[in-house]
Coordinates of C-alpha atoms in Angstrom, one line a residue:
X177 CA 7.4 -22.0 -12.5
X178 CA 9.9 -23.9 -14.3
X179 CA 12.0 -25.9 -11.9
X180 CA 15.1 -25.1 -14.1
X181 CA 14.6 -21.5 -13.6
X182 CA 14.2 -22.0 -10.0
X183 CA 17.5 -23.9 -9.6
X184 CA 19.1 -21.3 -11.6
X185 CA 17.9 -18.4 -9.3
X186 CA 18.7 -20.4 -6.0
X187 CA 22.3 -21.4 -6.9
X188 CA 23.0 -17.5 -7.9
X189 CA 21.1 -16.0 -5.0
X190 CA 21.6 -18.2 -2.1
X191 CA 18.0 -19.7 -2.0
X192 CA 16.3 -16.5 -3.2
X193 CA 13.8 -16.9 -5.8
X194 CA 12.3 -14.1 -7.6
X195 CA 10.6 -14.3 -11.0
X196 CA 7.1 -13.0 -12.2
X197 CA 5.4 -16.3 -10.8
X198 CA 6.9 -16.7 -7.5
X199 CA 9.0 -14.6 -4.8
X200 CA 10.6 -16.5 -1.7
X201 CA 13.6 -16.7 0.3
X202 CA 14.7 -19.3 3.0
X203 CA 13.3 -19.1 6.3
X204 CA 15.0 -16.5 8.5
X205 CA 16.4 -14.6 5.5
X206 CA 14.9 -11.6 3.6
X207 CA 14.7 -10.4 0.1
X208 CA 18.4 -9.1 -0.9
X209 CA 17.3 -6.1 -2.8
X210 CA 20.9 -4.9 -3.5
X211 CA 21.3 -8.3 -5.2
X212 CA 18.2 -8.0 -7.2
X213 CA 19.5 -4.6 -8.3
X214 CA 23.1 -6.1 -9.1
X215 CA 21.4 -9.1 -10.9
X216 CA 18.9 -7.3 -13.0
X217 CA 20.8 -4.7 -14.0
X218 CA 18.6 -1.5 -12.9
X219 CA 19.5 1.4 -10.8
X220 CA 18.7 2.4 -7.2
X221 CA 16.4 5.6 -7.0
X222 CA 18.6 8.1 -5.2
X223 CA 17.6 11.4 -3.2
X224 CA 18.4 13.4 -6.1
X225 CA 15.9 11.7 -8.3
X226 CA 13.3 12.2 -5.5
X227 CA 13.9 15.9 -5.1
X228 CA 13.5 16.3 -8.8
X229 CA 10.2 14.6 -8.8
X230 CA 9.2 17.2 -6.4
X231 CA 10.5 20.0 -8.2
X232 CA 9.0 18.9 -11.3
X233 CA 5.6 18.3 -10.0
X234 CA 5.4 21.2 -7.3
X235 CA 4.0 18.4 -5.0
X236 CA 5.3 16.4 -2.0
X237 CA 6.8 13.0 -3.1
X238 CA 4.2 10.3 -2.6
X239 CA 5.0 8.0 0.3
X240 CA 6.0 5.2 -1.5
X241 CA 8.7 7.1 -3.2
X242 CA 10.0 9.3 -0.3
X243 CA 10.2 5.8 2.0
X244 CA 11.8 3.8 -0.6
X245 CA 8.9 1.3 -1.3
X246 CA 9.6 2.3 -5.2
X247 CA 13.6 1.8 -4.8
X248 CA 14.7 1.2 -8.4
X249 CA 14.4 2.4 -11.9
X250 CA 15.3 2.1 -15.6
X251 CA 15.6 5.2 -17.5
X252 CA 13.4 7.4 -14.9
X253 CA 16.0 9.9 -15.2
X254 CA 15.5 10.0 -18.9
X255 CA 11.8 10.3 -18.4
X256 CA 12.2 13.4 -16.3
X257 CA 14.7 14.9 -18.8
X258 CA 12.3 14.7 -21.6
X259 CA 9.5 15.7 -19.4
X260 CA 11.8 18.8 -18.4
X261 CA 12.1 19.8 -22.2
X262 CA 8.1 19.7 -22.5
X263 CA 7.9 16.3 -23.9
X264 CA 5.2 14.1 -22.5
X265 CA 4.9 10.7 -22.0
X266 CA 2.2 7.7 -20.9
X267 CA 2.0 5.3 -17.8
X268 CA 1.7 1.7 -18.2
X269 CA 0.9 -0.9 -15.7
X270 CA -1.1 -4.0 -15.0
X271 CA -2.9 -6.9 -13.0
X272 CA -3.0 -10.6 -13.4
X273 CA -6.7 -11.3 -12.4
X274 CA -6.5 -14.3 -10.2
X275 CA -8.6 -13.8 -7.0
X276 CA -12.0 -12.4 -6.6
X277 CA -10.5 -9.6 -4.5
X278 CA -7.5 -7.7 -4.2
X279 CA -5.2 -7.6 -1.3
X280 CA -3.5 -4.8 0.0
X281 CA -0.1 -5.8 -2.0
X282 CA -2.0 -5.7 -5.1
X283 CA -3.3 -2.1 -4.5
X284 CA 0.6 -0.5 -4.1
X285 CA 1.0 -0.3 -8.2
X286 CA -2.2 1.5 -8.5
X287 CA -2.0 3.9 -5.6
X288 CA 1.4 4.8 -6.9
X289 CA 0.2 5.2 -10.6
X290 CA -2.7 7.1 -9.7
X291 CA -0.3 9.6 -8.0
X292 CA 1.8 9.6 -10.9
X293 CA -1.1 10.4 -13.3
X294 CA -2.0 13.2 -11.2
X295 CA 1.2 14.5 -10.6
X296 CA 2.5 14.7 -14.3
X297 CA -1.1 14.9 -15.8
X298 CA -0.3 12.0 -18.4
X299 CA -2.4 9.5 -19.9
X300 CA -2.2 5.6 -18.3
X301 CA -3.2 2.3 -20.0
X302 CA -3.8 -0.8 -17.8
X303 CA -3.4 -4.2 -18.9
X304 CA -5.6 -6.8 -17.4
X305 CA -3.9 -10.1 -18.2
X306 CA -6.7 -12.6 -18.1
X307 CA -5.0 -14.5 -20.8
X308 CA -2.1 -15.5 -18.4
X309 CA -4.2 -16.3 -15.5
X310 CA -6.0 -18.6 -17.8
X311 CA -2.7 -20.2 -18.8
X312 CA -0.4 -20.2 -15.4
X313 CA -3.7 -20.9 -13.0
X314 CA -5.7 -23.2 -14.9
X315 CA -8.6 -21.1 -15.1
X316 CA -11.3 -21.0 -18.0
X317 CA -11.6 -18.4 -20.2
X318 CA -14.9 -17.3 -18.8
X319 CA -13.7 -17.2 -15.0
X320 CA -10.4 -15.2 -15.9
X321 CA -12.7 -12.6 -17.6
X322 CA -15.1 -12.4 -15.0
X323 CA -12.2 -11.8 -12.7
X324 CA -10.6 -9.2 -14.8
X325 CA -14.1 -7.2 -14.7
X326 CA -14.2 -7.7 -10.7
X327 CA -10.5 -6.6 -10.3
X328 CA -11.2 -3.9 -12.6
X329 CA -13.9 -2.5 -10.2
X330 CA -11.0 -2.4 -7.4
X331 CA -8.8 -0.7 -9.8
X332 CA -11.1 2.2 -10.7
X333 CA -11.8 2.8 -7.0
X334 CA -8.4 4.1 -6.7
X335 CA -9.8 6.9 -8.2
X336 CA -8.1 7.1 -11.7
X337 CA -9.6 9.6 -14.4
X338 CA -11.3 8.2 -17.0
X339 CA -10.7 10.7 -19.4
X340 CA -7.0 9.8 -19.2
X341 CA -7.2 6.0 -18.5
X342 CA -7.9 2.9 -20.8
X343 CA -8.1 -0.5 -18.8
X344 CA -8.1 -3.2 -21.3
X345 CA -8.5 -7.1 -21.1
X346 CA -6.2 -9.2 -23.4
X347 CA -9.0 -11.3 -24.4
X348 CA -11.2 -8.3 -25.4
X349 CA -8.2 -6.0 -27.0
X350 CA -5.6 -8.2 -28.7
X351 CA -5.9 -7.6 -32.3
X352 CA -5.3 -5.1 -34.9
X353 CA -2.0 -2.8 -34.5
X354 CA -1.4 -4.6 -31.0
X355 CA -1.0 -8.1 -32.6
X356 CA 0.9 -6.7 -35.3
X357 CA 3.6 -5.4 -32.5
X358 CA 3.2 -9.1 -30.6
X359 CA 4.3 -10.4 -33.8
X360 CA 7.4 -8.0 -34.4
X361 CA 8.0 -8.8 -30.6
X362 CA 7.7 -12.7 -30.9
X363 CA 10.2 -12.5 -34.0
X364 CA 13.0 -11.2 -32.2
X365 CA 13.1 -13.5 -29.4
X366 CA 14.7 -16.8 -29.9
X367 CA 13.2 -20.0 -27.8
X368 CA 16.7 -20.3 -26.3
X369 CA 16.6 -16.3 -25.2
X370 CA 13.0 -17.1 -23.6
X371 CA 14.3 -20.0 -21.8
X372 CA 17.3 -17.9 -20.7
X373 CA 15.0 -15.2 -19.5
X374 CA 12.0 -16.9 -17.9
X375 CA 13.5 -20.5 -17.4
X376 CA 10.6 -22.2 -19.9
X377 CA 11.3 -25.9 -20.1
X378 CA 10.0 -28.6 -22.2
X379 CA 7.3 -29.0 -19.7
X380 CA 5.5 -25.8 -20.3
X381 CA 2.8 -25.5 -23.0
X382 CA 3.3 -23.0 -25.7
X383 CA 0.8 -20.7 -24.5
X384 CA 3.4 -19.4 -21.8
X385 CA 6.0 -19.1 -24.6
X386 CA 3.9 -16.9 -26.4
X387 CA 2.7 -14.6 -23.5
X388 CA 6.1 -12.4 -22.7
X389 CA 5.1 -10.7 -26.2
X390 CA 1.7 -9.7 -25.1
X391 CA 3.0 -8.0 -21.8
X392 CA 5.7 -6.2 -23.9
X393 CA 3.8 -4.3 -26.6
X394 CA 1.6 -2.1 -24.2
X395 CA 5.0 -0.4 -24.1
X396 CA 4.9 0.8 -27.4
X397 CA 2.5 3.9 -28.4
X398 CA 1.8 2.2 -31.9
X399 CA -0.4 -0.6 -29.8
X400 CA -2.9 2.1 -29.2
X401 CA -3.3 3.9 -32.4
X402 CA -6.9 5.7 -31.1
X403 CA -5.0 7.1 -28.4
X404 CA -1.5 8.0 -29.8
X405 CA -2.0 8.4 -33.3
X406 CA 1.3 9.8 -35.1
X407 CA 2.9 9.9 -31.5
X408 CA 5.2 6.5 -31.9
X409 CA 8.1 8.5 -30.5
X410 CA 6.3 8.9 -27.1
X411 CA 8.2 7.5 -23.9
X412 CA 6.3 5.0 -21.9
X413 CA 7.0 4.5 -17.8
X414 CA 6.1 1.4 -16.4
X415 CA 5.3 1.4 -12.4
X416 CA 5.8 -2.0 -11.4
X417 CA 7.1 -4.5 -9.0
X418 CA 10.5 -5.9 -9.3
X419 CA 9.6 -9.6 -10.1
X420 CA 8.2 -8.3 -13.4
X421 CA 11.5 -6.8 -14.6
X422 CA 12.4 -10.0 -16.8
X423 CA 9.6 -8.8 -18.8
X424 CA 10.6 -5.7 -19.8
X425 CA 14.3 -6.5 -19.8
X426 CA 13.3 -8.6 -22.9
X427 CA 11.0 -5.6 -24.3
X428 CA 14.0 -3.2 -23.6
X429 CA 16.5 -5.5 -25.8
X430 CA 14.1 -5.6 -28.5
X431 CA 12.6 -2.4 -28.9
X432 CA 15.5 -0.6 -30.7
X433 CA 15.3 -3.4 -33.1
X434 CA 11.7 -2.4 -33.9
X435 CA 12.2 1.3 -34.0
X436 CA 10.7 2.0 -30.8
X437 CA 11.9 3.6 -27.6
X438 CA 12.7 1.5 -24.8
X439 CA 10.2 1.5 -22.2
X440 CA 11.4 3.0 -18.7
X441 CA 10.5 1.4 -15.3
X442 CA 10.2 2.6 -11.9
X443 CA 10.2 -0.6 -9.5
X444 CA 8.9 -1.5 -6.1
X445 CA 9.8 -3.9 -3.1
X446 CA 7.4 -6.3 -2.2
X447 CA 4.8 -6.0 0.3
X448 CA 5.2 -8.7 2.7
X449 CA 3.2 -11.5 4.0
X450 CA 1.8 -10.9 7.9
X451 CA 4.0 -13.9 8.9
X452 CA 7.3 -12.2 7.6
X453 CA 9.6 -11.1 5.0
X454 CA 10.5 -14.2 3.4
X455 CA 8.0 -13.6 0.4
X456 CA 5.4 -11.2 -0.7
X457 CA 1.7 -11.2 0.6
X458 CA -0.1 -14.0 -1.2
X459 CA -3.7 -14.3 -2.6
X460 CA -3.7 -18.4 -2.0
X461 CA -2.9 -17.8 1.8
X462 CA -5.8 -16.0 3.1
X463 CA -4.3 -15.5 6.5
X464 CA -1.1 -14.2 5.3
X465 CA -3.0 -11.3 3.4
X466 CA -5.2 -8.2 4.3
X467 CA -8.0 -7.7 1.7
X468 CA -9.8 -5.2 0.7
X469 CA -12.9 -7.1 1.5
X470 CA -11.7 -7.9 5.0
X471 CA -14.1 -6.5 8.0
X472 CA -12.8 -4.7 10.8
X473 CA -13.0 -7.7 12.9
X474 CA -11.0 -9.5 10.1
X475 CA -8.3 -7.1 10.0
X476 CA -8.0 -6.9 13.8
X477 CA -7.6 -10.7 14.6
X478 CA -5.4 -10.9 11.4
X479 CA -3.0 -8.4 12.7
X480 CA -2.8 -9.7 16.3
X481 CA -2.9 -13.4 15.5
X482 CA -0.5 -13.5 12.6
X483 CA 1.6 -10.3 12.2
X484 CA 5.3 -11.2 12.9
X485 CA 6.2 -9.5 16.0
X486 CA 10.0 -7.8 16.6
X487 CA 8.9 -7.2 20.1
X488 CA 10.6 -9.4 23.0
X489 CA 8.6 -12.3 24.6
X490 CA 8.5 -10.6 28.2
X491 CA 7.6 -6.9 29.4
X492 CA 10.9 -6.6 30.8
X493 CA 12.8 -7.6 27.9
X494 CA 11.0 -5.2 25.7
X495 CA 11.5 -2.4 28.0
X496 CA 15.2 -3.2 28.3
X497 CA 16.2 -4.0 24.6
X498 CA 13.4 -2.6 22.7
X499 CA 11.9 -4.6 19.4
X500 CA 13.8 -5.4 16.4
X501 CA 12.4 -3.0 13.6
X502 CA 14.0 -5.0 11.0
X503 CA 11.5 -7.9 11.3
X504 CA 8.4 -6.4 12.7
X505 CA 5.8 -6.6 10.0
X506 CA 3.5 -4.1 11.9
X507 CA 6.2 -1.5 11.4
X508 CA 6.9 -2.5 7.9
X509 CA 2.9 -2.0 7.1
X510 CA 3.0 1.5 8.8
X511 CA 5.8 2.5 6.6
X512 CA 3.8 1.5 3.5
X513 CA 0.4 3.2 4.8
X514 CA 0.9 5.6 7.6
X515 CA 1.0 9.1 5.7
X516 CA 2.4 11.1 8.7
X517 CA 6.4 10.9 8.7
X518 CA 6.5 12.4 12.1
X519 CA 4.2 9.8 13.6
X520 CA 6.0 6.9 12.1
X521 CA 9.5 8.0 13.4
X522 CA 8.1 8.3 16.5
X523 CA 6.6 4.9 16.7
X524 CA 10.0 3.6 15.4
X525 CA 11.6 5.4 18.1
X526 CA 9.5 4.3 21.0
X527 CA 9.2 1.0 20.1
X528 CA 12.9 0.3 19.0
X529 CA 13.8 1.7 22.3
X530 CA 11.2 -0.2 24.5
X531 CA 9.1 2.7 25.1
X532 CA 6.3 1.2 23.4
X533 CA 4.7 -2.5 23.2
X534 CA 4.0 -4.6 20.4
X535 CA 0.4 -4.4 21.2
X536 CA 0.3 -0.7 21.0
X537 CA 1.9 -0.7 17.4
X538 CA -0.5 -3.7 16.4
X539 CA -3.6 -1.4 17.3
X540 CA -2.1 1.7 15.6
X541 CA -1.8 -0.3 12.3
X542 CA -5.2 -1.9 12.7
X543 CA -6.6 1.5 12.7
X544 CA -4.6 2.7 9.9
X545 CA -5.6 -0.3 7.5
X546 CA -9.4 -0.3 9.1
X547 CA -9.6 3.3 7.7
X548 CA -8.0 2.4 4.4
X549 CA -9.8 -0.6 3.5
X550 CA -13.2 1.1 4.7
X551 CA -12.6 4.1 2.0
X552 CA -11.6 1.3 -0.6
X553 CA -14.8 -0.3 0.2
X554 CA -17.0 2.2 0.0
X555 CA -15.5 3.7 -3.5
X556 CA -15.7 0.1 -4.7
X557 CA -19.3 -0.3 -3.8
X558 CA -20.4 2.8 -5.7
X559 CA -18.5 1.4 -9.1
X560 CA -21.2 0.3 -11.5
X561 CA -21.0 -1.8 -14.7
X562 CA -21.5 0.9 -16.7
X563 CA -18.3 2.7 -15.1
X564 CA -16.3 -0.2 -16.0
X565 CA -17.5 -0.4 -19.6
X566 CA -16.7 3.4 -19.8
X567 CA -13.0 2.8 -18.7
X568 CA -12.7 -0.2 -21.1
X569 CA -14.2 1.2 -24.3
X570 CA -11.8 1.6 -27.1
X571 CA -12.2 5.5 -27.5
X572 CA -9.7 8.5 -27.6
X573 CA -8.9 10.2 -24.2
X574 CA -10.3 13.9 -24.7
X575 CA -8.2 15.5 -21.9
X576 CA -5.1 12.9 -22.4
X577 CA -2.2 15.7 -21.8
X578 CA -4.2 18.3 -20.3

């Protein structure tokens, strides 16, 4: 990450660093999402939007939506307006393959996107930015490509519909109509604008300067002529974490100049590290994260040893004062992955008022995550190279809008 950009964000947000490459706040603080909404210019998702999703889909909103994990948006209301008039849209999300296995934070956009695909019965493109990781993580081209295929197996294991989903690697796919759109976008973004949005400096290599156009153009249906022939006005909805917002602020700025619709966004908060809320779970620190490859014993030990507790340091204090739910990571993780709203509220009330101890909350979290990881592990084990090839094949999607 460019030092200039970090200093700029720190000065504007009191030590809060949020960009596509780093998420961090000072010790003792937590991410201020209200400040991010104000700074980025997006909107908070309110109850009326959530109720509207339920009415249009006839399904209970996903736990990530009803509990505010996905909390901000750009033009999501316009996507719903169009859908209500009978106009479809498509979904676009992605993954930068920098690690052998995914951790739980990596799964969040895919679990949510799967729900959206099923609820609205729409197609999906998933970009594997192996080129980005080759440039930012100093990986070889070959290693980036290998990790992309490995990560694709974890993504497919989330349960996507192969008849409605294209997964593509930038190294394999970029060319033709996709590359034409990249050039169009690149011509609309000056060097000064790129520096202002992304904080690039003279020390960054030119590959980094060229990459934002690559992440921008899956937002345009004309980048996929085999999927959306003659459908250049099809709207795109991008589920992503809010740290990706700078890419799409740029995209939304240039889209009208190219005659394209602006992509809409629905943006999530970060899945915190086990040690607390001052950053997001990181693949670079294995003890900050629960991986889909972790064993039951791994999960139990990580939660027991590293999950920051909001409980008091003695039983007497816990009973009299209760836990600080704002900092307790086990409660935070349960709010992501415990499906039962009533059980979650019961735990929050009992723990917060001192009638439940930290050990009991951590034990329940261990059960929930163990079941989840085991389900994923079994699904992932069933993914063959042939299945990956099927998802990544450049072909029409036969039941795209059925």
